[in-house]
Short mmCIF file of C-alpha atoms and ligand atoms in Angstrom, two decimals:
data_model
loop_
_atom_site.label_atom_id
_atom_site.label_comp_id
_atom_site.label_asym_id
_atom_site.label_seq_id
_atom_site.Cartn_x
_atom_site.Cartn_y
_atom_site.Cartn_z
CA MET A 12 0.00 -0.07 -0.10
CA ASP A 13 1.13 3.42 -0.83
CA TYR A 14 1.56 6.41 1.53
CA LEU A 15 2.62 10.27 0.87
CA LYS A 16 5.18 11.90 2.61
CA ILE A 17 4.96 15.58 2.58
CA THR A 18 7.63 18.19 3.84
CA GLY A 19 5.61 21.10 4.65
CA GLY A 20 6.31 24.83 4.31
CA LYS A 21 7.48 25.00 0.73
CA PRO A 22 6.20 28.07 -1.22
CA LEU A 23 4.08 27.19 -4.31
CA LYS A 24 3.95 28.84 -7.60
CA GLY A 25 2.88 27.91 -11.16
CA GLU A 26 0.12 26.45 -13.41
CA ILE A 27 -2.13 23.51 -12.81
CA LYS A 28 -4.22 21.68 -15.71
CA ILE A 29 -7.46 20.57 -14.38
CA SER A 30 -8.62 17.19 -15.40
CA GLY A 31 -12.10 15.97 -16.29
CA ALA A 32 -14.60 15.55 -13.64
CA LYS A 33 -15.03 12.31 -11.94
CA ASN A 34 -18.51 12.66 -10.93
CA SER A 35 -19.45 13.61 -14.67
CA ALA A 36 -17.31 10.76 -16.04
CA LEU A 37 -19.30 8.12 -14.05
CA PRO A 38 -22.77 8.75 -14.94
CA ILE A 39 -21.37 9.23 -18.69
CA LEU A 40 -19.91 5.90 -18.73
CA ALA A 41 -22.98 4.40 -17.17
CA SER A 42 -25.22 6.16 -19.88
CA THR A 43 -23.18 4.34 -22.45
CA LEU A 44 -25.38 1.30 -21.76
CA LEU A 45 -28.21 3.30 -23.50
CA CYS A 46 -25.93 3.77 -26.67
CA LYS A 47 -25.97 1.54 -29.62
CA ASN A 48 -23.08 3.06 -31.45
CA LEU A 49 -19.30 3.10 -31.18
CA LEU A 50 -18.59 5.92 -28.81
CA LYS A 51 -15.50 8.11 -27.98
CA ILE A 52 -15.22 9.69 -24.61
CA THR A 53 -12.31 12.20 -24.21
CA ASN A 54 -11.11 14.28 -21.07
CA LEU A 55 -11.71 11.34 -18.62
CA PRO A 56 -9.83 11.75 -15.48
CA ASP A 57 -7.16 8.96 -14.97
CA VAL A 58 -8.41 7.83 -11.48
CA ALA A 59 -9.37 4.59 -9.94
CA ASP A 60 -13.08 5.12 -9.91
CA VAL A 61 -13.40 5.58 -13.59
CA LYS A 62 -11.17 2.50 -14.18
CA THR A 63 -13.77 0.63 -11.73
CA LEU A 64 -16.71 1.81 -13.90
CA ALA A 65 -15.17 0.85 -17.11
CA LYS A 66 -14.37 -2.60 -15.62
CA LEU A 67 -18.04 -2.91 -14.48
CA LEU A 68 -19.13 -2.21 -18.09
CA GLU A 69 -16.62 -4.77 -19.61
CA HIS A 70 -18.08 -7.23 -17.05
CA LEU A 71 -21.53 -6.52 -18.34
CA GLY A 72 -20.32 -7.18 -22.07
CA SER A 73 -19.06 -3.63 -23.24
CA THR A 74 -15.96 -3.42 -25.34
CA ILE A 75 -13.69 -0.81 -24.24
CA GLU A 76 -10.65 0.34 -25.80
CA TRP A 77 -8.34 2.89 -24.13
CA VAL A 78 -6.87 5.22 -26.65
CA ASN A 79 -4.75 6.73 -23.95
CA ALA A 80 -5.11 7.21 -20.04
CA ASN A 81 -7.80 9.96 -20.82
CA GLU A 82 -9.62 8.79 -23.66
CA LEU A 83 -11.55 5.54 -24.74
CA LEU A 84 -13.93 3.92 -27.30
CA VAL A 85 -16.84 2.05 -25.77
CA GLN A 86 -19.19 -0.07 -27.59
CA SER A 87 -22.16 -1.40 -25.53
CA ASP A 88 -24.46 -2.90 -28.29
CA ARG A 89 -23.84 -6.50 -27.04
CA ILE A 90 -24.52 -6.70 -23.23
CA ILE A 91 -24.41 -10.22 -22.16
CA HIS A 92 -25.01 -9.76 -18.46
CA THR A 93 -27.29 -7.67 -16.31
CA LYS A 94 -25.94 -8.31 -12.95
CA ALA A 95 -23.53 -5.69 -11.30
CA VAL A 96 -21.44 -7.99 -8.98
CA TYR A 97 -20.68 -7.16 -5.29
CA ASP A 98 -16.89 -7.45 -6.10
CA ILE A 99 -16.92 -4.35 -8.35
CA VAL A 100 -19.79 -2.42 -6.72
CA ARG A 101 -18.17 -2.56 -3.14
CA LYS A 102 -15.38 -0.77 -4.57
CA MET A 103 -17.54 2.22 -5.35
CA ARG A 104 -20.93 3.41 -4.49
CA ALA A 105 -21.54 4.93 -7.84
CA SER A 106 -21.92 1.64 -9.42
CA ILE A 107 -25.48 2.12 -8.61
CA LEU A 108 -25.67 4.27 -11.72
CA VAL A 109 -26.01 1.10 -13.91
CA LEU A 110 -29.40 0.31 -12.20
CA GLY A 111 -31.45 2.78 -14.32
CA PRO A 112 -29.89 2.04 -17.79
CA LEU A 113 -29.87 -1.73 -17.26
CA LEU A 114 -33.36 -1.94 -16.12
CA ALA A 115 -34.66 0.51 -18.65
CA ARG A 116 -33.04 -1.46 -21.63
CA PHE A 117 -33.37 -5.18 -20.53
CA GLY A 118 -36.55 -4.97 -18.32
CA LYS A 119 -34.39 -6.51 -15.35
CA CYS A 120 -31.20 -6.27 -13.71
CA GLU A 121 -29.39 -7.22 -10.33
CA VAL A 122 -27.20 -4.68 -8.65
CA SER A 123 -25.20 -5.47 -5.62
CA LEU A 124 -26.24 -3.04 -2.82
CA PRO A 125 -23.29 -0.45 -2.27
CA GLY A 126 -23.22 -1.08 1.53
CA GLY A 127 -21.64 1.16 4.19
CA CYS A 128 -19.51 4.22 3.52
CA ALA A 129 -17.22 6.21 5.43
CA ILE A 130 -19.21 9.35 5.29
CA GLY A 131 -22.46 8.01 6.45
CA ALA A 132 -25.27 5.56 5.76
CA ARG A 133 -25.87 6.82 2.18
CA PRO A 134 -28.91 4.60 1.37
CA VAL A 135 -30.13 4.07 -2.30
CA ASP A 136 -33.93 4.14 -1.19
CA LEU A 137 -34.79 7.00 -3.32
CA HIS A 138 -33.33 5.48 -6.42
CA ILE A 139 -35.25 2.21 -5.59
CA LYS A 140 -38.63 4.06 -4.91
CA ALA A 141 -38.23 5.99 -8.14
CA MET A 142 -37.83 2.87 -10.15
CA GLU A 143 -40.71 1.38 -8.44
CA LYS A 144 -42.88 4.47 -9.58
CA MET A 145 -42.01 3.65 -12.90
CA GLY A 146 -43.35 0.20 -12.92
CA ALA A 147 -40.33 -1.90 -11.63
CA ASN A 148 -40.84 -4.66 -9.12
CA ILE A 149 -37.96 -4.57 -6.79
CA SER A 150 -36.83 -6.94 -4.06
CA ILE A 151 -33.53 -7.34 -2.04
CA GLU A 152 -32.16 -10.57 -2.27
CA ASN A 153 -28.71 -11.95 -1.03
CA GLY A 154 -27.44 -8.40 -1.03
CA TYR A 155 -28.57 -7.61 -4.28
CA ILE A 156 -31.30 -5.16 -5.63
CA VAL A 157 -33.32 -7.39 -7.82
CA ALA A 158 -35.29 -5.31 -10.39
CA LYS A 159 -37.69 -6.41 -12.93
CA ALA A 160 -39.93 -4.68 -15.44
CA PRO A 161 -40.68 -7.25 -18.26
CA ASN A 162 -42.68 -4.92 -20.24
CA GLY A 163 -40.31 -2.08 -19.73
CA LEU A 164 -40.34 1.11 -17.65
CA LYS A 165 -43.13 3.59 -17.94
CA GLY A 166 -42.81 7.30 -17.40
CA ASN A 167 -44.34 8.70 -14.28
CA ASP A 168 -44.19 11.81 -11.90
CA ILE A 169 -40.85 11.07 -9.67
CA ILE A 170 -40.93 13.56 -6.59
CA PHE A 171 -37.54 13.14 -4.90
CA ASP A 172 -38.08 13.59 -1.03
CA LYS A 173 -34.48 14.77 -0.86
CA ILE A 174 -32.34 16.07 -3.57
CA THR A 175 -30.12 13.26 -4.73
CA VAL A 176 -27.27 13.70 -7.52
CA THR A 177 -26.91 10.11 -8.68
CA GLY A 178 -30.53 9.52 -7.81
CA THR A 179 -31.58 12.06 -10.49
CA GLU A 180 -28.96 10.64 -12.99
CA ASN A 181 -30.32 7.19 -12.65
CA ILE A 182 -33.82 8.26 -13.28
CA LEU A 183 -32.70 10.51 -16.02
CA MET A 184 -31.23 7.46 -18.01
CA ALA A 185 -34.04 4.99 -17.01
CA ALA A 186 -36.63 7.78 -18.31
CA ALA A 187 -34.44 8.13 -21.56
CA LEU A 188 -35.45 4.54 -22.69
CA ALA A 189 -38.91 4.36 -20.70
CA HIS A 190 -42.09 4.44 -22.39
CA GLY A 191 -43.86 7.89 -22.31
CA GLU A 192 -42.95 10.91 -20.15
CA THR A 193 -41.24 11.15 -16.75
CA ARG A 194 -41.17 14.30 -14.60
CA ILE A 195 -38.49 14.55 -11.96
CA ILE A 196 -39.59 16.94 -9.37
CA ASN A 197 -36.91 18.22 -6.80
CA ALA A 198 -34.24 17.07 -9.37
CA ALA A 199 -30.36 17.88 -8.59
CA LYS A 200 -28.98 20.75 -10.56
CA GLU A 201 -25.43 19.95 -10.38
CA PRO A 202 -23.35 20.72 -13.56
CA GLU A 203 -22.63 16.99 -13.90
CA VAL A 204 -26.46 16.43 -13.97
CA ILE A 205 -26.73 18.95 -16.62
CA GLN A 206 -24.03 17.40 -18.59
CA LEU A 207 -25.81 14.16 -18.66
CA CYS A 208 -29.11 16.02 -19.83
CA GLU A 209 -27.23 17.41 -22.53
CA ILE A 210 -25.66 14.30 -23.80
CA LEU A 211 -29.09 12.52 -23.77
CA GLN A 212 -30.71 15.57 -25.54
CA THR A 213 -28.04 15.30 -28.26
CA ALA A 214 -28.92 11.67 -28.71
CA GLY A 215 -32.37 12.80 -29.67
CA ILE A 216 -34.16 12.64 -26.38
CA GLU A 217 -36.62 15.31 -25.40
CA ILE A 218 -35.60 17.01 -22.25
CA LYS A 219 -37.15 20.11 -20.90
CA GLY A 220 -36.10 22.06 -17.68
CA ILE A 221 -32.29 21.36 -17.85
CA GLY A 222 -30.47 23.15 -14.97
CA SER A 223 -33.85 23.46 -13.07
CA ASN A 224 -35.21 21.47 -10.18
CA GLU A 225 -37.91 19.93 -12.37
CA LEU A 226 -36.94 17.80 -15.47
CA TYR A 227 -39.22 16.71 -18.17
CA ILE A 228 -37.91 13.57 -20.20
CA ARG A 229 -39.78 12.02 -23.14
CA GLY A 230 -38.51 8.23 -23.55
CA SER A 231 -37.73 6.31 -26.53
CA ASP A 232 -39.71 3.39 -25.48
CA ARG A 233 -36.45 1.03 -25.41
CA GLU A 234 -35.03 2.22 -28.58
CA LEU A 235 -31.20 2.56 -28.07
CA LEU A 236 -29.77 5.77 -28.65
CA GLU A 237 -27.11 7.21 -31.02
CA PHE A 238 -24.49 9.21 -29.09
CA LYS A 239 -21.99 11.84 -30.23
CA GLU A 240 -18.53 12.04 -29.07
CA ILE A 241 -18.38 13.32 -25.48
CA GLU A 242 -15.80 15.59 -23.76
CA VAL A 243 -16.07 15.27 -19.97
CA ILE A 244 -16.50 18.63 -18.26
CA PRO A 245 -13.63 19.96 -15.98
CA ASP A 246 -13.74 18.90 -12.40
CA ARG A 247 -14.89 21.86 -10.15
CA ILE A 248 -13.93 19.72 -6.95
CA GLU A 249 -10.38 19.04 -8.23
CA ALA A 250 -10.21 22.93 -9.01
CA GLY A 251 -11.55 24.21 -5.75
CA THR A 252 -9.05 21.64 -4.00
CA TYR A 253 -6.13 23.37 -5.97
CA LEU A 254 -7.53 26.86 -5.15
CA CYS A 255 -7.41 25.84 -1.48
CA ALA A 256 -3.60 24.77 -1.93
CA GLY A 257 -3.07 28.16 -3.22
CA ALA A 258 -5.13 29.52 -0.25
CA ILE A 259 -3.45 27.45 2.53
CA SER A 260 0.02 28.21 1.50
CA ASN A 261 -0.82 31.91 0.56
CA SER A 262 0.68 31.70 -2.82
CA GLU A 263 -0.18 32.37 -6.43
CA ILE A 264 -1.57 29.35 -8.39
CA ILE A 265 -3.02 29.50 -11.81
CA LEU A 266 -5.58 27.00 -12.97
CA LYS A 267 -6.25 26.01 -16.65
CA ASN A 268 -8.93 24.28 -18.19
CA ILE A 269 -12.03 25.04 -15.82
CA ILE A 270 -15.48 26.50 -16.04
CA PRO A 271 -15.38 29.56 -13.75
CA LYS A 272 -19.36 29.59 -13.47
CA HIS A 273 -19.18 25.95 -11.83
CA LEU A 274 -16.85 27.45 -9.04
CA GLU A 275 -18.79 30.62 -8.18
CA VAL A 276 -19.54 29.74 -4.64
CA ILE A 277 -15.94 28.58 -3.98
CA ILE A 278 -14.60 31.51 -5.54
CA GLY A 279 -16.91 33.89 -3.59
CA LYS A 280 -16.09 32.15 -0.18
CA LEU A 281 -12.26 32.59 -1.16
CA LYS A 282 -12.76 36.14 -1.86
CA GLU A 283 -14.65 36.73 1.44
CA ILE A 284 -11.60 35.27 3.17
CA GLY A 285 -9.42 37.78 1.61
CA PHE A 286 -7.91 36.30 -1.60
CA ASN A 287 -7.73 38.18 -5.02
CA ILE A 288 -9.02 35.74 -7.70
CA THR A 289 -9.04 36.78 -11.38
CA GLU A 290 -10.68 34.81 -14.19
CA LYS A 291 -10.36 34.84 -17.96
CA ASP A 292 -12.28 32.41 -20.19
CA ASP A 293 -11.02 28.98 -18.74
CA ILE A 294 -8.33 30.13 -16.60
CA LEU A 295 -8.26 31.31 -12.84
CA CYS A 296 -5.57 32.97 -10.85
CA ILE A 297 -5.51 33.03 -7.10
CA LYS A 298 -3.17 35.59 -5.33
CA PRO A 299 -1.97 35.94 -1.87
CA ALA A 300 -4.00 37.42 0.82
CA ASN A 301 -2.72 40.29 3.13
CA LYS A 302 -4.86 38.97 5.86
CA ARG A 303 -7.15 35.69 5.89
CA LYS A 304 -10.33 36.24 7.83
CA ALA A 305 -12.23 33.38 9.60
CA PHE A 306 -15.53 32.22 7.54
CA GLU A 307 -18.67 30.35 7.87
CA ILE A 308 -19.92 27.69 5.58
CA ILE A 309 -23.04 25.58 5.47
CA THR A 310 -22.88 22.93 2.78
CA THR A 311 -26.03 22.52 0.53
CA GLU A 312 -26.93 21.20 -2.81
CA TYR A 313 -25.63 22.93 -6.01
CA PRO A 314 -25.46 26.04 -6.45
CA GLY A 315 -24.78 26.16 -2.80
CA PHE A 316 -21.59 25.34 -1.11
CA PRO A 317 -20.42 21.78 -2.02
CA THR A 318 -20.08 19.11 0.60
CA ASP A 319 -17.22 17.84 -1.42
CA MET A 320 -15.15 20.98 -0.50
CA GLN A 321 -16.08 21.02 3.07
CA ALA A 322 -12.96 19.21 4.38
CA GLN A 323 -10.56 21.15 2.25
CA PHE A 324 -12.02 24.62 3.65
CA MET A 325 -11.51 23.03 7.06
CA ALA A 326 -7.81 22.67 6.48
CA LEU A 327 -7.79 26.22 5.22
CA ALA A 328 -9.70 27.45 8.25
CA THR A 329 -6.69 26.45 10.53
CA GLN A 330 -4.70 29.04 8.89
CA CYS A 331 -7.14 31.91 9.04
CA GLU A 332 -7.40 34.43 11.79
CA GLY A 333 -10.22 34.00 14.18
CA SER A 334 -13.01 31.33 14.61
CA SER A 335 -14.57 29.73 11.52
CA SER A 336 -17.73 27.56 11.51
CA ILE A 337 -18.51 24.81 9.10
CA GLU A 338 -22.06 23.17 9.15
CA GLU A 339 -22.45 19.87 7.19
CA ARG A 340 -25.98 19.53 5.96
CA LEU A 341 -25.77 16.60 3.50
CA PHE A 342 -23.89 13.75 5.10
CA GLU A 343 -24.21 13.07 8.87
CA ASN A 344 -20.80 11.60 9.25
CA ARG A 345 -18.59 13.79 7.05
CA PHE A 346 -16.32 14.76 9.72
CA MET A 347 -13.81 11.90 9.77
CA HIS A 348 -11.04 14.36 8.76
CA VAL A 349 -11.33 16.33 12.09
CA SER A 350 -9.52 14.03 14.19
CA GLU A 351 -6.69 13.47 11.76
CA LEU A 352 -6.34 17.17 11.47
CA GLN A 353 -6.26 17.43 15.36
CA ARG A 354 -3.45 15.06 15.16
CA LEU A 355 -1.58 17.89 13.18
CA GLY A 356 -2.35 20.30 15.91
CA ALA A 357 -5.57 21.85 14.50
CA LYS A 358 -7.96 23.46 17.23
CA ILE A 359 -11.63 22.14 15.87
CA SER A 360 -14.40 21.33 18.33
CA LEU A 361 -17.45 19.31 16.87
CA LYS A 362 -21.03 19.61 18.07
CA GLY A 363 -23.44 17.65 16.13
CA ASN A 364 -22.93 18.77 12.36
CA VAL A 365 -21.12 21.84 13.17
CA ALA A 366 -17.32 22.21 13.56
CA LYS A 367 -15.74 25.28 14.93
CA ILE A 368 -12.23 25.83 14.03
CA THR A 369 -9.85 28.13 15.92
CA GLY A 370 -7.33 29.60 13.18
CA GLY A 371 -3.86 30.81 13.60
CA GLU A 372 -2.20 27.93 15.29
CA LYS A 373 0.83 26.21 13.75
CA LEU A 374 0.30 22.86 12.33
CA ILE A 375 3.07 20.32 13.10
CA GLY A 376 3.67 17.21 10.81
CA ALA A 377 2.45 13.77 12.00
CA ASP A 378 1.40 10.35 10.86
CA VAL A 379 -2.31 10.47 9.59
CA MET A 380 -4.81 8.45 7.99
CA ALA A 381 -6.96 9.18 4.99
CA THR A 382 -10.64 8.14 5.54
CA ASP A 383 -12.45 9.10 2.53
CA LEU A 384 -11.75 10.91 -0.94
CA ARG A 385 -12.18 14.53 0.18
CA ALA A 386 -10.83 14.07 3.78
CA SER A 387 -7.70 12.90 2.29
CA SER A 388 -7.19 15.99 0.19
CA ALA A 389 -7.60 18.10 3.32
CA LEU A 390 -4.91 16.02 4.95
CA VAL A 391 -2.56 16.88 1.86
CA LEU A 392 -3.34 20.57 1.98
CA ALA A 393 -2.70 20.64 5.83
CA GLY A 394 0.58 18.77 5.14
CA LEU A 395 1.70 21.48 2.61
CA VAL A 396 1.79 23.89 5.57
CA ALA A 397 2.54 21.80 8.57
CA GLN A 398 6.10 22.03 9.90
CA GLY A 399 8.49 19.21 9.22
CA GLN A 400 6.89 15.88 7.79
CA THR A 401 3.42 14.64 7.46
CA GLN A 402 2.78 11.05 6.49
CA ILE A 403 -0.74 10.27 4.90
CA HIS A 404 -1.51 6.62 5.01
CA ARG A 405 -4.43 4.82 2.99
CA ILE A 406 -4.10 7.13 -0.03
CA TYR A 407 -5.94 4.71 -2.29
CA HIS A 408 -8.90 7.12 -1.28
CA LEU A 409 -7.02 9.95 -2.94
CA ASP A 410 -6.29 7.80 -6.04
CA ARG A 411 -10.02 7.27 -6.57
CA GLY A 412 -10.59 10.82 -7.51
CA TYR A 413 -7.31 12.99 -8.21
CA GLU A 414 -5.58 12.36 -11.24
CA GLY A 415 -1.80 12.71 -10.41
CA LEU A 416 -2.17 14.83 -7.18
CA GLU A 417 1.31 14.66 -6.16
CA GLU A 418 2.62 15.47 -9.64
CA LYS A 419 0.66 18.36 -9.98
CA LEU A 420 1.54 19.63 -6.47
CA CYS A 421 5.12 18.85 -7.09
CA GLY A 422 4.99 20.76 -10.30
CA LEU A 423 4.13 23.91 -8.17
CA GLY A 424 7.10 23.47 -5.82
CA ALA A 425 5.59 21.16 -3.17
CA ASP A 426 7.76 18.35 -1.56
CA ILE A 427 5.70 15.09 -1.70
CA LEU A 428 6.95 11.80 -2.16
CA ARG A 429 4.81 8.56 -2.99
CA LEU A 430 6.21 5.58 -0.91
CA LYS A 431 5.42 2.08 0.09
CA GLU A 432 4.33 0.93 3.53
CA ASN A 433 6.68 -1.65 4.92
C1 LIG B 628 -22.91 12.61 -5.28
C2 LIG B 628 -21.47 12.72 -5.50
C3 LIG B 628 -20.81 12.93 -4.26
C4 LIG B 628 -21.30 14.27 -3.55
C5 LIG B 628 -22.86 13.99 -3.40
C6 LIG B 628 -23.51 15.18 -2.78
C7 LIG B 628 -21.41 11.29 -7.50
C8 LIG B 628 -20.68 9.94 -7.93
N1 LIG B 628 -21.08 11.49 -6.18
O1 LIG B 628 -23.19 11.49 -4.30
O2 LIG B 628 -19.37 13.22 -4.51
O3 LIG B 628 -20.75 14.30 -2.19
O4 LIG B 628 -23.29 13.78 -4.55
O5 LIG B 628 -23.18 16.53 -3.60
O6 LIG B 628 -21.84 12.12 -8.22
N2 LIG B 628 -30.01 9.89 0.15
C9 LIG B 628 -30.96 9.15 0.60
N3 LIG B 628 -31.29 8.19 -0.08
C10 LIG B 628 -30.98 7.90 -1.54
C11 LIG B 628 -30.14 8.67 -1.90
C12 LIG B 628 -29.50 9.75 -1.28
O7 LIG B 628 -31.43 9.35 1.84
O8 LIG B 628 -31.48 6.85 -2.09
C13 LIG B 628 -29.20 11.12 0.86
C14 LIG B 628 -28.00 10.81 1.04
O9 LIG B 628 -27.49 9.95 2.36
C15 LIG B 628 -27.43 12.40 1.39
C16 LIG B 628 -28.33 13.03 0.33
O10 LIG B 628 -29.38 12.30 0.09
O11 LIG B 628 -27.78 12.72 2.68
C17 LIG B 628 -27.64 13.57 -0.97
O12 LIG B 628 -26.89 12.34 -1.40
P1 LIG B 628 -26.72 12.14 -3.16
O13 LIG B 628 -26.87 13.58 -3.90
O14 LIG B 628 -27.48 11.09 -3.44
O15 LIG B 628 -25.28 11.84 -3.14
P2 LIG B 628 -24.64 10.80 -4.11
O16 LIG B 628 -25.27 10.86 -5.37
O17 LIG B 628 -24.35 9.39 -3.79
#
């Protein structure tokens, strides 16, 4: 198993090219199950989660040819299995994204329940309830969601009790091949959901309300779709993480290949803290702040402050003047990084879903454990400014979602080594 050894306190400066969005790449790969033609997908991030979903597609019968680490050709016209097995699904919750397309196309499928997760219970009840509303008969057998709709799915009104990103994506894909019209009420509005809508629309599916909380989809009645080449949108969370690297080390960093609109709330918060951020087309530049003020964050669905950036801002809060507060509204257990940041000397108190961070304390390097994807990146950020050496263990979490994290940071002047545990 690999770990990272970071020597803190190095000044950072330079440019970083942002990779494609993991959370867009995953539903896009799942959506190829609806596609009849050979399809090229570009700007895929070279991360473990994308490889896992590609493996799942191959297991189902898709043919995948990697042109390079960021580009593939996929052909899913001859699917031979409709069972997403535990061995693959357990590696990544987002495997649930094959439920909608498989069920809509074949009228049956089995998808292993994703099981526990470090950041909370994360159930899939809303996905299941919505499929049932579209006519599926669903039971849980031996840890699998067994779904049947022998005559295909039928469009219906789906009202989500909670806004769910992958839930919205699953129903979008199911609705695209269903019979009749589906309305998704209380839909997620994340840019990754919008990209999926636009792909289906380009493939000829009528979709109204894109980018709003109410989507209307007219299905193809099980006719497979013809997709055009897809370029995955830039990763707003990766971009936000590198903005935080600039912010925590108070250095000048330029980000390329981003969509500034997707980062509005993150940029707004960094400006509030005291940073000067300029943007031009697909380029952002963060400049050092004279004084870094404490801040407050409440995580909510897009376009609100993303839960996926909460941990990185907590690391940043340790370097701001005064007491910051972070309230987590989406995932009940997404504070695993708190105890690890405390090991580095951070002053954080936790009450329910609110963390209070007293800034201005010096961080000192230590051994810490990565617990989930974004928590891991917060530890890397803290390690960049901690005195001495920080060893981050279990970094397979990082490899799930960040392409070449240490190469990118070392390119800016950071001192990070990837080593093997004894
Ligand atoms: C997606 C993102 C993840 C991000 C999260 C919230 C992907 C692959 N992952 O995860 O990075 O942190 O959105 O922005 O895109 N819920 C239920 N029942 C369900 C589904 C969800 O109760 O059936 C709850 C969840 O426990 C959570 C909330 O709804 O409290 C939102 O979760 P959801 O948007 O579904 O997260 P994911 O789609 O899993």
